[in-house]
Backbone as JSON, one array per atom type, in Angstrom:
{
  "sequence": "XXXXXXXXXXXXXXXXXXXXXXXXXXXXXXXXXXXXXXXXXXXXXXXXXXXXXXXXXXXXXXXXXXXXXXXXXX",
  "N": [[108.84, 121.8, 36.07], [108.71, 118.61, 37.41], [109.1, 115.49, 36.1], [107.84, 112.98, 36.76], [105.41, 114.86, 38.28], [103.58, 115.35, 36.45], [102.99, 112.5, 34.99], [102.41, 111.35, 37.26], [99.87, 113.16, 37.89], [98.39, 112.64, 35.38], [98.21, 109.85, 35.49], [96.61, 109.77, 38.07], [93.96, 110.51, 36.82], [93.06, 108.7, 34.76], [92.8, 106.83, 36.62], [90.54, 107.89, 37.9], [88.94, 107.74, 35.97], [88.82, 105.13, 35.33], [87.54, 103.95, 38.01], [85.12, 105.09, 37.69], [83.71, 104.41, 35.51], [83.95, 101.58, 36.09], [81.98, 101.51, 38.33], [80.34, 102.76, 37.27], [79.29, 100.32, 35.57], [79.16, 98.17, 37.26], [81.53, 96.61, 37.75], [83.52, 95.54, 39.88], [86.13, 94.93, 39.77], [87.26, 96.52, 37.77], [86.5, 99.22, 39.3], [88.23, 98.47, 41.18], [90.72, 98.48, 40.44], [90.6, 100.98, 39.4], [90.92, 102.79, 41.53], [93.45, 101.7, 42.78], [95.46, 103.19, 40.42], [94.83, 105.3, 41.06], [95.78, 106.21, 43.66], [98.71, 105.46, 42.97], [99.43, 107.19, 41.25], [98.94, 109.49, 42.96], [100.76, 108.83, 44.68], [103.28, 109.32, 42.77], [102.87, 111.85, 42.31], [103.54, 112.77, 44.34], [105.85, 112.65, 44.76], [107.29, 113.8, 42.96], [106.51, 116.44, 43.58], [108.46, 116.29, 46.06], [111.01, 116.07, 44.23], [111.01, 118.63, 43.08], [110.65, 120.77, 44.65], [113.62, 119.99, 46.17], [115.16, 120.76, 43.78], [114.46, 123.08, 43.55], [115.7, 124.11, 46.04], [118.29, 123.37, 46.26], [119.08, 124.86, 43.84], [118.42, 127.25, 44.69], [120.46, 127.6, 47.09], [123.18, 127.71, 45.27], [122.76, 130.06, 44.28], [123.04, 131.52, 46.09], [125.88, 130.73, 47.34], [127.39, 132.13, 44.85], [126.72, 134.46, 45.62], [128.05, 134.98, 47.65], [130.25, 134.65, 47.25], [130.89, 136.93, 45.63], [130.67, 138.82, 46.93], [132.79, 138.58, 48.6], [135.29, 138.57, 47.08], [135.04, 141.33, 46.9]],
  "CA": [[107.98, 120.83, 36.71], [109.06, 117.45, 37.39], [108.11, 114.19, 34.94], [107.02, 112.49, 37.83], [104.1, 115.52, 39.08], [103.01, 115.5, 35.34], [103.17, 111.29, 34.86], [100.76, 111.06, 38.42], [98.87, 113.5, 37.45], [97.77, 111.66, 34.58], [97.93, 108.68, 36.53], [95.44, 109.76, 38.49], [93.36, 111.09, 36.19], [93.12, 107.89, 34.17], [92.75, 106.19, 37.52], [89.73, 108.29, 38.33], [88.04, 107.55, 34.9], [88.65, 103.75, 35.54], [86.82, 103.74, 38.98], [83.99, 105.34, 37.46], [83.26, 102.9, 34.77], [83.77, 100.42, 37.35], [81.46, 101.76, 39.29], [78.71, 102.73, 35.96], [79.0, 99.17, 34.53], [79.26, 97.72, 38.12], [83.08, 95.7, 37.6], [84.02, 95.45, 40.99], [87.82, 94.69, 39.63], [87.61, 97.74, 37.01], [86.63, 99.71, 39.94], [89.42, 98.74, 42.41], [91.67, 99.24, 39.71], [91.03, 102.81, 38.99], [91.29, 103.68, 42.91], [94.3, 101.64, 43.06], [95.82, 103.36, 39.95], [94.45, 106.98, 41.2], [96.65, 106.06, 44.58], [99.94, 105.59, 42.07], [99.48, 108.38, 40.81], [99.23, 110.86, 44.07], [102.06, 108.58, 44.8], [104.06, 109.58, 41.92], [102.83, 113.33, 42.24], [104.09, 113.6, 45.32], [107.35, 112.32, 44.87], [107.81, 115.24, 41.75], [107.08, 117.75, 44.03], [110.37, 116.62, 46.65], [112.04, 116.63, 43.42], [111.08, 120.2, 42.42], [111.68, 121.47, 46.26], [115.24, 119.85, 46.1], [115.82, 121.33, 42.83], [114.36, 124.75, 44.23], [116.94, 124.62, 47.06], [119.81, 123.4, 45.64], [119.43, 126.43, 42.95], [119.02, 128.72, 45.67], [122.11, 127.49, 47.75], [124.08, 127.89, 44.3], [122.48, 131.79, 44.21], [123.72, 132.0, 48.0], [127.25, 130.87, 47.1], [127.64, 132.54, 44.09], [126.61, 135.69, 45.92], [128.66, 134.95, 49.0], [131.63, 134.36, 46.33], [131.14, 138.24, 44.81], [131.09, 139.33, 48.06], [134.05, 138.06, 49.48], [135.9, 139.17, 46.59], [134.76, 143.03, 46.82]],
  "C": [[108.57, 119.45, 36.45], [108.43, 116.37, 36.6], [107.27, 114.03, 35.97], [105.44, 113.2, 38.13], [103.6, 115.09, 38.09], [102.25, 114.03, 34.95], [101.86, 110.79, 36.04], [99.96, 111.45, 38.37], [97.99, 112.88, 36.71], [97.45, 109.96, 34.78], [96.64, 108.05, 36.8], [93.92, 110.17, 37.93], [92.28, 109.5, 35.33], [92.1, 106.61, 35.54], [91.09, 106.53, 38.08], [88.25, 108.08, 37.32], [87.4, 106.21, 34.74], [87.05, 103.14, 36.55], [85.27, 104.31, 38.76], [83.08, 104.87, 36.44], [83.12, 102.03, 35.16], [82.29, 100.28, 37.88], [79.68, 101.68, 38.15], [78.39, 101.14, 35.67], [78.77, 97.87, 35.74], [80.24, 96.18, 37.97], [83.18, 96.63, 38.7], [85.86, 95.74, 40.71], [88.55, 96.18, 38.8], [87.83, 99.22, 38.39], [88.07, 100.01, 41.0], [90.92, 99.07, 41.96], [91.92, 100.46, 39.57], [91.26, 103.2, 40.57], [93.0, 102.79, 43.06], [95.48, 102.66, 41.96], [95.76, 105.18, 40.14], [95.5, 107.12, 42.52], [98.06, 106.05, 44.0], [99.99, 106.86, 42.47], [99.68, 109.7, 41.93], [100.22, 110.34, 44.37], [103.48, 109.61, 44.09], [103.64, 111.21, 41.63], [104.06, 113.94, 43.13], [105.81, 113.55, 45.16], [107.69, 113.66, 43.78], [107.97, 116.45, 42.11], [107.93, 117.99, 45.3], [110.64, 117.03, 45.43], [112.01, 118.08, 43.5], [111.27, 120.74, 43.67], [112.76, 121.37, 46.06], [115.78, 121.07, 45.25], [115.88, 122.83, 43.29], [115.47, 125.18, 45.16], [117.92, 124.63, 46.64], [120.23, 124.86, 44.54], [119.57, 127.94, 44.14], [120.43, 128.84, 46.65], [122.96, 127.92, 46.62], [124.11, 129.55, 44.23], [123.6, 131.99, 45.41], [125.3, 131.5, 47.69], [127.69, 131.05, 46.26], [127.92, 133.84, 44.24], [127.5, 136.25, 47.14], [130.17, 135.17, 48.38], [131.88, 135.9, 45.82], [131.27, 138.65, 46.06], [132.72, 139.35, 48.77], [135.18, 139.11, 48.64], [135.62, 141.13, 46.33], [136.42, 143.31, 47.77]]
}
């Protein structure tokens, strides 16, 4: 799993705890903070899981010409 999914996760998490103190104590600024900081965060999820796709492919292209490579040589 990528830093990144793990890092937004908690992000958002944090972000979601904010906006609801905000919201209990009625801080307008606490509030718009935690939704802006809960937005990071799916930001920075999403971006972890390109990474971990990429990574997924690129390992499987390496399978596929590793396997294309035993082949050849038979």
């Amino acid at each position: 799993m990528d830093k990144n999914r793990v890092a937004g996760s908690i992000k958002e998490i944090k972000g979601a705890a904010k906006e609801a103190v905000g919201k209990a104590v009625g801080d307008a600024k606490l509030q718009s903070d935690g939704k802006s900081d809960q937005a990071e965060g799916e930001i920075q999820n999403a971006v972890g899981g390109v990474n971990d796709a990429m990574r997924g492919a690129l390992a499987q292209g390496a399978a596929l010409g590793a396997a294309a490579t035993i082949i050849r040589s038979s």
